[in-house]
Each structure stands twice: as C-alpha cells, then as structure tokens.
CSV table of C-alpha atoms and ligand atoms in Angstrom, one decimal:
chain,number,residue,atom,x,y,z
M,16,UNK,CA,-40.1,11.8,11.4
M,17,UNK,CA,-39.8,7.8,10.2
M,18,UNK,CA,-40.7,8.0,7.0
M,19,UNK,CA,-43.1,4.9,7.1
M,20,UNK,CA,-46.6,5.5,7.7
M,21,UNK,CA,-48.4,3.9,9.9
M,22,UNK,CA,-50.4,2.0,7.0
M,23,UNK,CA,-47.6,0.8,5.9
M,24,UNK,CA,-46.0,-0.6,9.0
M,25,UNK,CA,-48.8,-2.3,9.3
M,26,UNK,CA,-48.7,-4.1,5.6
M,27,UNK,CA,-45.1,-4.7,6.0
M,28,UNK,CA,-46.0,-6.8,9.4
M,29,UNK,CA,-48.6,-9.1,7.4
M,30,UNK,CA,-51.3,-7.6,9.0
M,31,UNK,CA,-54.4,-7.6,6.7
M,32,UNK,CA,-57.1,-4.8,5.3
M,33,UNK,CA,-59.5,-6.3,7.4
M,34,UNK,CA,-57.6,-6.2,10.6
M,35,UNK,CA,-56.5,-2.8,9.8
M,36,UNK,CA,-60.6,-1.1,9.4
M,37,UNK,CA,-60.9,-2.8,12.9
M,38,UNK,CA,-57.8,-1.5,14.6
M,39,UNK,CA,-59.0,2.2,12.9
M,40,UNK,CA,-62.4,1.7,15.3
M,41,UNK,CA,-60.4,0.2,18.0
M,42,UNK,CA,-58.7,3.4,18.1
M,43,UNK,CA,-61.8,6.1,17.4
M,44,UNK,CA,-63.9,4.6,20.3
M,45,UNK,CA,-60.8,4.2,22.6
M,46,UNK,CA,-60.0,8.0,21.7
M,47,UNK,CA,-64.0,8.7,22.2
M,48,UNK,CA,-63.9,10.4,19.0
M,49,UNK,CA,-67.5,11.9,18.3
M,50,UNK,CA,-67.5,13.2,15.3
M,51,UNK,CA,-70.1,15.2,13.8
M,52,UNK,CA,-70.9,14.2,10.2
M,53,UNK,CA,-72.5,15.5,7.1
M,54,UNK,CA,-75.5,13.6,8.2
M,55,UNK,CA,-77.7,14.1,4.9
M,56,UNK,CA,-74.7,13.2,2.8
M,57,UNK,CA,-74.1,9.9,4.4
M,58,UNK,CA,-78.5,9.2,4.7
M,59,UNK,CA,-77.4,7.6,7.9
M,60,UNK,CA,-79.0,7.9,11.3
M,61,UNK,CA,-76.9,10.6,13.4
M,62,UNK,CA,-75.5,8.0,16.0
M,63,UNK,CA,-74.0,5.6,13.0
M,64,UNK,CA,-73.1,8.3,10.7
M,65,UNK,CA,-70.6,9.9,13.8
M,66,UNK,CA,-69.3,6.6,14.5
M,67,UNK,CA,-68.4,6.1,10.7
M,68,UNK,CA,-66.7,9.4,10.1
M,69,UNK,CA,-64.8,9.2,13.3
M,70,UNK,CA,-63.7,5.6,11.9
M,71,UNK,CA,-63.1,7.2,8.7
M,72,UNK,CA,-60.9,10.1,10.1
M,73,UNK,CA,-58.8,7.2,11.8
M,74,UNK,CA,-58.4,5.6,8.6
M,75,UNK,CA,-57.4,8.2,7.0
M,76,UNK,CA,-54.9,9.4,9.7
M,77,UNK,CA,-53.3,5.5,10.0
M,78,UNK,CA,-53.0,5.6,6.4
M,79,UNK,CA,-51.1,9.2,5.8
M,80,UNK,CA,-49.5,9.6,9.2
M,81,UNK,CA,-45.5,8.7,10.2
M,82,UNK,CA,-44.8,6.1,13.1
M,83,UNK,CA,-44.7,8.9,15.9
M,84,UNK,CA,-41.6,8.3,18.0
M,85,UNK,CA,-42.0,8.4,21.6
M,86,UNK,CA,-39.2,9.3,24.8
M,87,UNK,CA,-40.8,7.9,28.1
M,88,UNK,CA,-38.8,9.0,31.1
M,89,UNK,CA,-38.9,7.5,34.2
M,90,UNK,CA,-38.2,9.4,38.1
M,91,UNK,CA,-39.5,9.0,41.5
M,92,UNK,CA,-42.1,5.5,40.4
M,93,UNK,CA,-42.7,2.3,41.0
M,94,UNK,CA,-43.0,1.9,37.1
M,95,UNK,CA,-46.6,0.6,37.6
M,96,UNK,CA,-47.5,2.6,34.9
M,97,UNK,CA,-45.7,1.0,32.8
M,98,UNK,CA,-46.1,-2.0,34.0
M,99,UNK,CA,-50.1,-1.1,33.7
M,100,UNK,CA,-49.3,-0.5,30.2
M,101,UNK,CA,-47.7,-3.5,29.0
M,102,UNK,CA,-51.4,-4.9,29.7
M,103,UNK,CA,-53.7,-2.5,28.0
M,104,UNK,CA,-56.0,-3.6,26.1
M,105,UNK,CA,-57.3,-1.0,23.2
M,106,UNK,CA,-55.2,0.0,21.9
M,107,UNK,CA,-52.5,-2.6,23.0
M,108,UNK,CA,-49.2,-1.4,24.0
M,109,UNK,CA,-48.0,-4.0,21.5
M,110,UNK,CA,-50.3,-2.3,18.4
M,111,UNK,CA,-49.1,1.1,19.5
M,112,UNK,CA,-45.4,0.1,19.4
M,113,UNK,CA,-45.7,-1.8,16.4
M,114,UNK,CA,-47.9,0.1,14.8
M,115,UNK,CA,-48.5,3.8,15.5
M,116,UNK,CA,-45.3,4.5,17.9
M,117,UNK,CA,-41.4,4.4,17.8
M,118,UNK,CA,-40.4,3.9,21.3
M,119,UNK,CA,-37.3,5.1,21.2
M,120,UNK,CA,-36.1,5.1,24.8
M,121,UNK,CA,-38.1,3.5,28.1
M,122,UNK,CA,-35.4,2.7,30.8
M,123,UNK,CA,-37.9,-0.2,31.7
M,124,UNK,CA,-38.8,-1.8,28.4
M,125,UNK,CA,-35.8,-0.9,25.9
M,126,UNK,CA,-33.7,-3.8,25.4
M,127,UNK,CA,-30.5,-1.4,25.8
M,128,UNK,CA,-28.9,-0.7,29.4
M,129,UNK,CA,-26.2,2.2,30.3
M,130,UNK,CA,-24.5,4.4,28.6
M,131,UNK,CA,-25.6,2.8,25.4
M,132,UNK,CA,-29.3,3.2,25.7
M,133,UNK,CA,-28.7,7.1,26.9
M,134,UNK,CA,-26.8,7.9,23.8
M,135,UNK,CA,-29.5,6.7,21.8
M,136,UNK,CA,-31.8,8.9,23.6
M,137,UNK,CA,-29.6,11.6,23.0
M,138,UNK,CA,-29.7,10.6,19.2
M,139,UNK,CA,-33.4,10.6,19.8
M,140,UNK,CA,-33.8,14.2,20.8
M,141,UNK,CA,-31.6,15.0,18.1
M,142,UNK,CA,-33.0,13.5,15.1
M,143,UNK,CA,-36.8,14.1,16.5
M,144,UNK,CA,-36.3,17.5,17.7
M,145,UNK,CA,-39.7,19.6,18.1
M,146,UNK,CA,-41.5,16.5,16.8
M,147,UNK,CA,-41.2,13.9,19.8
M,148,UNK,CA,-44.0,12.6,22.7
M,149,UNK,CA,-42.2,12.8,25.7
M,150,UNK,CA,-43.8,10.7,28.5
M,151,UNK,CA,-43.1,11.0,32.5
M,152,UNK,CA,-43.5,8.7,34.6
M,153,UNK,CA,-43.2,9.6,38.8
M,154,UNK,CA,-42.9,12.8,40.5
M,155,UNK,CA,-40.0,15.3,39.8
M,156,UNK,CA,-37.8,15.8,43.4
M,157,UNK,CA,-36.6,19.4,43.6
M,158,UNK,CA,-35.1,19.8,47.1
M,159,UNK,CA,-31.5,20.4,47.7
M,160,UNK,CA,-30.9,20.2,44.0
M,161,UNK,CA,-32.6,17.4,42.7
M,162,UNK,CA,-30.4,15.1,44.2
M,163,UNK,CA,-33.0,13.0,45.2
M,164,UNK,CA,-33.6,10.9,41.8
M,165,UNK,CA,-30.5,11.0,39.3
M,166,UNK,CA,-30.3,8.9,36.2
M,167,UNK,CA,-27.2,8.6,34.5
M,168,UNK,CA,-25.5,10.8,36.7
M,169,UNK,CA,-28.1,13.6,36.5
M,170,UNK,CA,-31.0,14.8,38.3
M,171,UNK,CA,-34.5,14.2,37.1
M,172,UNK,CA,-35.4,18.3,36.9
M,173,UNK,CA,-32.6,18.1,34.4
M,174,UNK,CA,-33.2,15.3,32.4
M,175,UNK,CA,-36.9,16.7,32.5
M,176,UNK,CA,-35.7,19.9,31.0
M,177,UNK,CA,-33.7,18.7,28.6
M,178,UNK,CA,-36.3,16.1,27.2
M,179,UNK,CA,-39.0,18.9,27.5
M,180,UNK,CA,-36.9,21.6,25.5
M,181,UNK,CA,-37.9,19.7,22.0
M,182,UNK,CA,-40.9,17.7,23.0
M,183,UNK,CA,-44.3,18.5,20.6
M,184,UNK,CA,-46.0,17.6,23.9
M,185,UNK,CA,-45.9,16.0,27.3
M,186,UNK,CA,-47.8,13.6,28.7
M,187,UNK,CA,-47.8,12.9,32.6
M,188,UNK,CA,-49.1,9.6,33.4
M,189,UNK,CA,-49.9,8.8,36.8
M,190,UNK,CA,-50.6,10.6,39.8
M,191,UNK,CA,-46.7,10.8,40.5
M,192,UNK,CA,-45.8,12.8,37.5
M,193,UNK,CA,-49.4,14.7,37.4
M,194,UNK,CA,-49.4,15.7,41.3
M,195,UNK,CA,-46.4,14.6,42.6
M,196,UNK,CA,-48.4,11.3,44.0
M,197,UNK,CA,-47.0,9.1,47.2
M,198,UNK,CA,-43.3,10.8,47.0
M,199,UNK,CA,-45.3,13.9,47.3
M,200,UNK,CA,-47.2,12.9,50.6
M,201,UNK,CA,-46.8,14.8,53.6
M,202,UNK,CA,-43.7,15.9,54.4
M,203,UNK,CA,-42.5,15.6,51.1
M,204,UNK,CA,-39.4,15.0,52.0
M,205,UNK,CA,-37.8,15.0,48.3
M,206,UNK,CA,-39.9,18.4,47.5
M,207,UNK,CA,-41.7,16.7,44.6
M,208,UNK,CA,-43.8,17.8,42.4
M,209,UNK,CA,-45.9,16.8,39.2
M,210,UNK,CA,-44.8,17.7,35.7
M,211,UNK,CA,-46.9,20.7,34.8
M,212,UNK,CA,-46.1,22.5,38.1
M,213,UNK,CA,-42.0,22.7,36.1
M,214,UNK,CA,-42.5,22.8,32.6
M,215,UNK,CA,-45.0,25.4,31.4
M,216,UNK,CA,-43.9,26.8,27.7
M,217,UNK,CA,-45.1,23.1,26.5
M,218,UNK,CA,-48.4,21.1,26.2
M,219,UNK,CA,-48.5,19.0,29.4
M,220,UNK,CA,-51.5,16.3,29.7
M,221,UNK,CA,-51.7,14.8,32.9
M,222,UNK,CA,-53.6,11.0,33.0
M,223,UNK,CA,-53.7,10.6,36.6
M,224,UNK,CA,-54.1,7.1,38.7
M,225,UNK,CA,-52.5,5.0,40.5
M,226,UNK,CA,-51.6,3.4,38.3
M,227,UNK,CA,-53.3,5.1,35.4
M,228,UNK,CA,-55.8,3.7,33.1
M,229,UNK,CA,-53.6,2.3,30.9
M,230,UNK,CA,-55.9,2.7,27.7
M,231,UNK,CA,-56.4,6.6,28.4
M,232,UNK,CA,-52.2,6.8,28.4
M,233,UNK,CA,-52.2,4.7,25.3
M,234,UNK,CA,-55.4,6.2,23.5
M,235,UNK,CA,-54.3,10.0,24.7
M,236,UNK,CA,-50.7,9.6,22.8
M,237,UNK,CA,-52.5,7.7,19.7
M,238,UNK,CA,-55.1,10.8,19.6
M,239,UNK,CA,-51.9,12.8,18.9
M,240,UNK,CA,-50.1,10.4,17.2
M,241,UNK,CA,-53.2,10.4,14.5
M,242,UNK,CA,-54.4,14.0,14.4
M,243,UNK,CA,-51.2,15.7,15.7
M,244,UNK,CA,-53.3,17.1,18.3
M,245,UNK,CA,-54.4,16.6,21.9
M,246,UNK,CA,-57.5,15.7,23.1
M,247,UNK,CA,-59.8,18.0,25.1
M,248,UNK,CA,-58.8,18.7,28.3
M,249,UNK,CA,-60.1,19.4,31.6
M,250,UNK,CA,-59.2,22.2,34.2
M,251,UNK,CA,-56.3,19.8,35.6
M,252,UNK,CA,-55.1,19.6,31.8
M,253,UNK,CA,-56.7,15.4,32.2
M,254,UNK,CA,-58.1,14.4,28.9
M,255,UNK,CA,-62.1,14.9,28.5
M,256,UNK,CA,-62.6,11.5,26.7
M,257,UNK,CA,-61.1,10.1,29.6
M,258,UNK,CA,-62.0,12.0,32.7
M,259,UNK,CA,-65.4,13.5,31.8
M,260,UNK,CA,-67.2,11.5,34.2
M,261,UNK,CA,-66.8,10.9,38.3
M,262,UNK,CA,-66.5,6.9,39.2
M,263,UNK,CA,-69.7,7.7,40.9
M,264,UNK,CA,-71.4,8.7,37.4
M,265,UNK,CA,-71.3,4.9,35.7
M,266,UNK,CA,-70.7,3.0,39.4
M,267,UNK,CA,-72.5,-0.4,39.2
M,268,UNK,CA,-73.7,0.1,42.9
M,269,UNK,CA,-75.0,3.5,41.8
M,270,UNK,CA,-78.7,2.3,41.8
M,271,UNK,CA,-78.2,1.0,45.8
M,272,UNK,CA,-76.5,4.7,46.5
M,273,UNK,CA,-80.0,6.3,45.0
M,274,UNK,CA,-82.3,3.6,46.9
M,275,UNK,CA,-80.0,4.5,50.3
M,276,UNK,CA,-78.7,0.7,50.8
M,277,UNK,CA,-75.0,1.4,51.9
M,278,UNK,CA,-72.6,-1.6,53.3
M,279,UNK,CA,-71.4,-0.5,56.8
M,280,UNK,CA,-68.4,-3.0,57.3
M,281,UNK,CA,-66.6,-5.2,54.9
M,282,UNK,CA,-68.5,-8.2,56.1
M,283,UNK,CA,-71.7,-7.6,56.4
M,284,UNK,CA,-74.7,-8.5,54.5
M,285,UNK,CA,-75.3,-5.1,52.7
M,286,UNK,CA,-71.3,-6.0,51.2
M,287,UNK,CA,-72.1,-9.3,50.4
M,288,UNK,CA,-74.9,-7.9,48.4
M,289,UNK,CA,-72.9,-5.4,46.4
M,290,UNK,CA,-74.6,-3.0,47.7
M,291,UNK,CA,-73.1,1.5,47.8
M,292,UNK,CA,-69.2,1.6,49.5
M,293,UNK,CA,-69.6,5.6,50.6
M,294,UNK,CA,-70.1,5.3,53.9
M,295,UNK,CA,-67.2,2.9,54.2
M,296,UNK,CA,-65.0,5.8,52.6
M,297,UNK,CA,-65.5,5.5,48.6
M,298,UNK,CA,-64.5,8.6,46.8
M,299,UNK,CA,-66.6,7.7,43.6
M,300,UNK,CA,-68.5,10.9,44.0
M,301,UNK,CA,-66.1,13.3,43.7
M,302,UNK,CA,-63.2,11.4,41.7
M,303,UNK,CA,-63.3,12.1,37.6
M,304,UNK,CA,-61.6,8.6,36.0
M,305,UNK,CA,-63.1,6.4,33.6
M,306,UNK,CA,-62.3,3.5,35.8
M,307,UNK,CA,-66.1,2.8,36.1
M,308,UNK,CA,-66.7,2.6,31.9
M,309,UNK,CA,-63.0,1.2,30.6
M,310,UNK,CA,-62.5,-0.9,34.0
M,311,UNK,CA,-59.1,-2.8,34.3
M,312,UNK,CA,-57.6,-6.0,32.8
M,313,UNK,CA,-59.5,-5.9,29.8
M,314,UNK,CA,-62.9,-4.7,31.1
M,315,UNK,CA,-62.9,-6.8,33.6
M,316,UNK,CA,-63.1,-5.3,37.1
M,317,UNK,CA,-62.2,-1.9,39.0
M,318,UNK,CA,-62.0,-1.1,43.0
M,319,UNK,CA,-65.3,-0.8,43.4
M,320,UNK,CA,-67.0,-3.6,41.5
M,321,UNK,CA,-64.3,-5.7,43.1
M,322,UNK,CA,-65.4,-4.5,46.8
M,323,UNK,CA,-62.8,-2.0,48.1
M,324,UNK,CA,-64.2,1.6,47.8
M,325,UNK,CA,-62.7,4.4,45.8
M,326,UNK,CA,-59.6,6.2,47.4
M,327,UNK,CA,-59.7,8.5,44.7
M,328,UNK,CA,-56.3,8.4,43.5
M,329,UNK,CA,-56.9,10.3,40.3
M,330,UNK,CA,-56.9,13.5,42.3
M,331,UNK,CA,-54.6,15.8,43.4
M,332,UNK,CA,-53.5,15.6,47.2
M,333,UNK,CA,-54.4,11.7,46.7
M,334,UNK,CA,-52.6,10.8,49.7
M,335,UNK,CA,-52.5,13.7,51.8
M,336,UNK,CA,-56.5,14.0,51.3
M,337,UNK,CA,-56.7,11.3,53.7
M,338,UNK,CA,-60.1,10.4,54.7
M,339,UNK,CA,-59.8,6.8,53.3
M,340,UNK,CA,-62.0,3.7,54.9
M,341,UNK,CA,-63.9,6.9,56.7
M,342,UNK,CA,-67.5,6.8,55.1
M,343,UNK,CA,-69.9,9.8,55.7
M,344,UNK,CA,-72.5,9.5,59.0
M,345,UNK,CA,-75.3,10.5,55.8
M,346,UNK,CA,-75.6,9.6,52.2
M,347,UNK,CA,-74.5,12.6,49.9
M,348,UNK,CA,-77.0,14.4,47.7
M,349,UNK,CA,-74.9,15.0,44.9
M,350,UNK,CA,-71.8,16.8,45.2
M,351,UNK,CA,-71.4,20.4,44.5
M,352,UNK,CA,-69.9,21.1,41.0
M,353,UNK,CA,-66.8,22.9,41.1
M,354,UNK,CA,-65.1,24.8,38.2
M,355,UNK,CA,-63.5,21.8,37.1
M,356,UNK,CA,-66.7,19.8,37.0
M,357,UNK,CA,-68.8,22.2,35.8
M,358,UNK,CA,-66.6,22.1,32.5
M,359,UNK,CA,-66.1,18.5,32.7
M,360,UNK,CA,-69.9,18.3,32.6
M,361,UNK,CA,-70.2,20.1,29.6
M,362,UNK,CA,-68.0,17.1,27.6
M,363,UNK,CA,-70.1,14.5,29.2
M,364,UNK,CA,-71.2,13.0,26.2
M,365,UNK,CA,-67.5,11.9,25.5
M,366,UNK,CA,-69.0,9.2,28.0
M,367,UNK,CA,-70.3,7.6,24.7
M,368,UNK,CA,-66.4,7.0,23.9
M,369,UNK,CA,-66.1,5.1,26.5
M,370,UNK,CA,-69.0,3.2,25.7
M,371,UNK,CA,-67.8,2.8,22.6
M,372,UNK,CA,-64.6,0.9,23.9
M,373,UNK,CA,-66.1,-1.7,25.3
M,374,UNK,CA,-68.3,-2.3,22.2
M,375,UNK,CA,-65.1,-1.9,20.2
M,376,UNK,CA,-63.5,-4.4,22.6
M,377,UNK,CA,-66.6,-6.9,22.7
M,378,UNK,CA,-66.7,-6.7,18.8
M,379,UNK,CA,-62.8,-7.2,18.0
M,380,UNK,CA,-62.9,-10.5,20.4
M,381,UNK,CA,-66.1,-11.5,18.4
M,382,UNK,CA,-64.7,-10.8,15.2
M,383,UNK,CA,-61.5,-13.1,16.1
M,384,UNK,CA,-63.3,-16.3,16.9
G,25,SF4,FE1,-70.2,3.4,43.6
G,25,SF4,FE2,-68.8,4.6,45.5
G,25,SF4,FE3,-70.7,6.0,44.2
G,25,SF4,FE4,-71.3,4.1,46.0
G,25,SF4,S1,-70.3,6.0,46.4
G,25,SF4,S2,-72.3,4.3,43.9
G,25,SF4,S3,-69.7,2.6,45.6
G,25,SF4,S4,-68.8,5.2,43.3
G,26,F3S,FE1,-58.4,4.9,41.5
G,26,F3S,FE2,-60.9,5.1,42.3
G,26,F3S,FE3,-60.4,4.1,40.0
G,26,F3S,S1,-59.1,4.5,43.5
G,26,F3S,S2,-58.4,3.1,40.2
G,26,F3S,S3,-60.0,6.2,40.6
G,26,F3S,S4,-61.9,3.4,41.4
C-alpha cells in the first residue's frame, strides 16, 4: 500500500485541521454512516451523538489509513461515468484523488497514453496485488470471443479477468458494467453483460445509472477506502446508503401523486404546475436511486424536478423494459414490494445519510464564505 496516510497527504498539501474535521463529515454523511453510539457516555441526544461518532470513526480512519490505490477500467461506454465523476460534488473527485485515492490507471483521465500507461497498470497490479479497487466502467461483450471491445490488443473479458484476479473488490458503476446497459439492449448484438454476471469469487458492487450518481461511486469506494469494507448492499449487490429508497419515496411532486393531480402532456397546465409525471411514463415508483435526496450538479436538479419523468435507468433491463413516455390509464397504489424491496426497506433509515449530504453540503459552502 502507499505508505502515506491519508492525514498526512492531506498536511503535506497545506490543507488545514479545520478543513480536514469538515472533509471527515463530508465523507460520513456522503457514506450515510449511522452509527450507533455510547449514548450515556457522550450525554448527548441520540440523533447528535450518531452523527458525532460516525464523524469520529472518519477521523479516525483518514488519520490511520494508506491512500487506497485505485484501477478504473473502461469497455463498452460512453465514459459518462466518468465524466459524471469529474463533477461530483461530496466527496469531490479532486478530494478523493488527492486525498483518499491513488488513481493509478483511468484510460480517460491518466495523463499517460499507449503502451506507456498499460505498463504502469501492469506495475499497478503488481505492486497492489490483493489490495487494489478495481472500477468498470461499460458492459463486458462476450460474443465471438470478445472481440467486440479490445484495449491494447486484448479483449475486455480478459483485461476484466486479469484486473479482477487481485482486486480487494469491484465496483461496477453504471448501468453498462452493472447490467450490461444500452450495448446490452435487445439484440445484444456484442453479447454483453454486466460485471457481476463474469466475475463471481470477488466482491462486486454495482452503482447503477445512467450515468450513475456520481457521489454514491465516489462515497461507495471512500466507504472502503476508510473502513476497508463495503457498504450494505441490496439484493442487486447496489449499496443501501445509496439505493435504499425508490425516486418515488423523496419525489418533490410526491404530494400531487397522493392528492391524484397527474400532468397528461408535456404542455399542459397540470406540467406547468409541477404537478405527478406517472401517467406520462415516470418510473419513480418502482426505481431504487438516490437521485431524488443527492440530486445532480451539486444538489441542484434531477429528471423529474427538471420535468422529464423517470425512465428508471438504475434497473436492470433499463432499455429493453421499454414502457417509457407510456403513463398508466390509473394512479398506482403503491407498488408491491418485491424481495429486493422488502430488504431495501428494512435500511430505509440510511435515507437519513442522504439527508445528511445535503446538510454536509449546505454547511461546507457556508463554512467557506
Ligand atoms: Fe415523482 Fe414520478 Fe412518483 Fe410522480 S410518479 S411522485 S413524478 S417519482
Ligand atoms: Fe435515472 Fe430516474 Fe434518476 S432516470 S437519473 S433513476 S430520476
């Protein structure tokens, strides 16, 4: 592993104590820690006391824990993911490369090109063996051999392998290396398929979206890089802090869903009112993504608070799913929990972390005025 901790990186780049105590709650509410404290010991009320031991196990991780190095590989994508990533917000992609990560290869963002940058991932794999995060990005093409996606002169299955074989853990991010995303879309003509449907003898997280949320990539790999561990997950291995809730469960127009006002057309007045999207297709209801909590660009707006309904592209079969811009003739009553749901449910209360991340967020911009 480096041999700097994170604490120290930190130091060494002039950033100061105080910075540091905010960036360790930046990262507890963004990883929806909810941790349950001595409550007696600290004489503080439950809610605080949690949010201060969490803060304190961040601290103390940032302070003892090695710069985790990092291999992010790259197949059938449009690199929006990492292009969504370059603009995350909590943690930033900048704090997490500077600060908790060692990026060593990303065939987008390392300076490097050629054969110069795949030797140093070869180095990489070398000197990190059994102790590397190995990110995917895009859908894995298995037909006729792989020949579909080759990089370097070989074929994404096995590049895939050969990363995988001394990765810690795996983290999928987007619906392309979770499900197999558009490349996947009937007829699948490359025979693609997500990471966790190939490599199954290592921990595979999938953060599904299209792109995904850029600070449940970032805060799922800083969970790990902190308590070498992963997060909760869900049935479709998605992280609980991230995915504990449907769209549907924090959705702004959720109070015109429950009073039955529902725009019919993208024009019309119920739309110019902001009123419920489901009958003009939105997939809120039965789509788990935090989308609704975190929002995009900073908190500023998702899908639906911008206008366009949910198509739900945190699920598998995304594409092939269909259905979207086809609302339902009657309002839904609640959809029926399925297996996955039902143990979703039981983690709602992660919802608090995402709470917590736009407090975090509101808080750090106040604090830097
Ligand atoms: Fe929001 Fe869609 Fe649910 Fe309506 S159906 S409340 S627009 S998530
Ligand atoms: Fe995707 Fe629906 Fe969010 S389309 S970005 S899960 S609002």
């Amino acid at each position: 592993m480096p041999e700097e901790t994170i604490a120290q990186g930190l130091k060494k780049q002039g950033v100061s104590r105080r910075d540091f105590l905010k960036l360790s709650g930046l990262l507890a509410a963004a990883m929806g820690l909810n941790i349950t404290p001595p409550v007696k010991a600290s004489g503080l009320p439950s809610k605080l006391a949690r949010g201060y031991q969490a803060n304190r196990a961040v601290l103390s991780a940032l302070e003892s824990k090695p710069r985790l190095p990092v291999i992010w590989l790259e197949f059938q994508d449009c690199a929006g993911c990492s292009e969504a990533i370059t603009r995350s917000d909590s943690p930033t992609l900048v704090n997490l490369v500077l600060n908790t990560l060692t990026i060593e290869y990303h065939e987008t963002l390392s300076a490097a090109a050629g054969f110069q940058i795949e030797q140093a991932k070869q180095d990489a794999m070398k000197k990190y063996a059994g102790q590397y995060i190995l990110v995917v990005e895009g859908s894995i093409p298995l037909d006729n051999n792989g020949v579909y996606c080759t990089v370097g002169g070989k074929t994404a299955l096995s590049l895939l392998q050969e990363a995988a074989a001394g990765a810690a853990a795996i983290i999928a991010t987007g619906n392309c290396a979770s499900f197999g995303g558009l490349p996947k879309a009937n007829p699948n003509p490359t025979g693609a398929k997500g990471v966790w449907q190939i490599i199954t003898d290592k921990p595979v997280v999938n953060i599904p979206g299209c792109p995904a949320i850029p600070e449940a990539t970032t805060g799922t790999i800083a969970h790990f890089a902190l308590f070498g561990a992963l997060p909760a997950l869900d049935g479709l291995h998605r992280p609980m802090p991230f995915y504990g809730n449907t769209v549907h469960d924090r959705c702004l127009r959720r109070p015109f869903y429950e009073a039955g006002k529902f725009a019919m057309s993208f024009d019309d007045e119920g739309a110019k009112q902001g009123w419920c999207l489901y009958k003009l297709g939105c997939k809120g209801p039965t789509t788990y993504n935090a989308c609704a909590s975190i929002k995009w660009d900073e908190g500023l707006s998702f899908p639906v608070q911008s206008g366009h309904p949910c198509l739900g592209c945190s699920e598998p079969d995304f594409w092939d799913g269909g259905g979207f811009y086809q609302g339902q003739s009657a309002p839904l009553e609640r959809p029926a929990v399925t297996a996955v749901g039902a143990a979703v449910a039981v983690g709602a209360a992660i919802g608090i972390g995402t709470t917590l991340v736009n407090q975090a967020k509101k808080k750090v911009k106040e604090g830097a005025k």
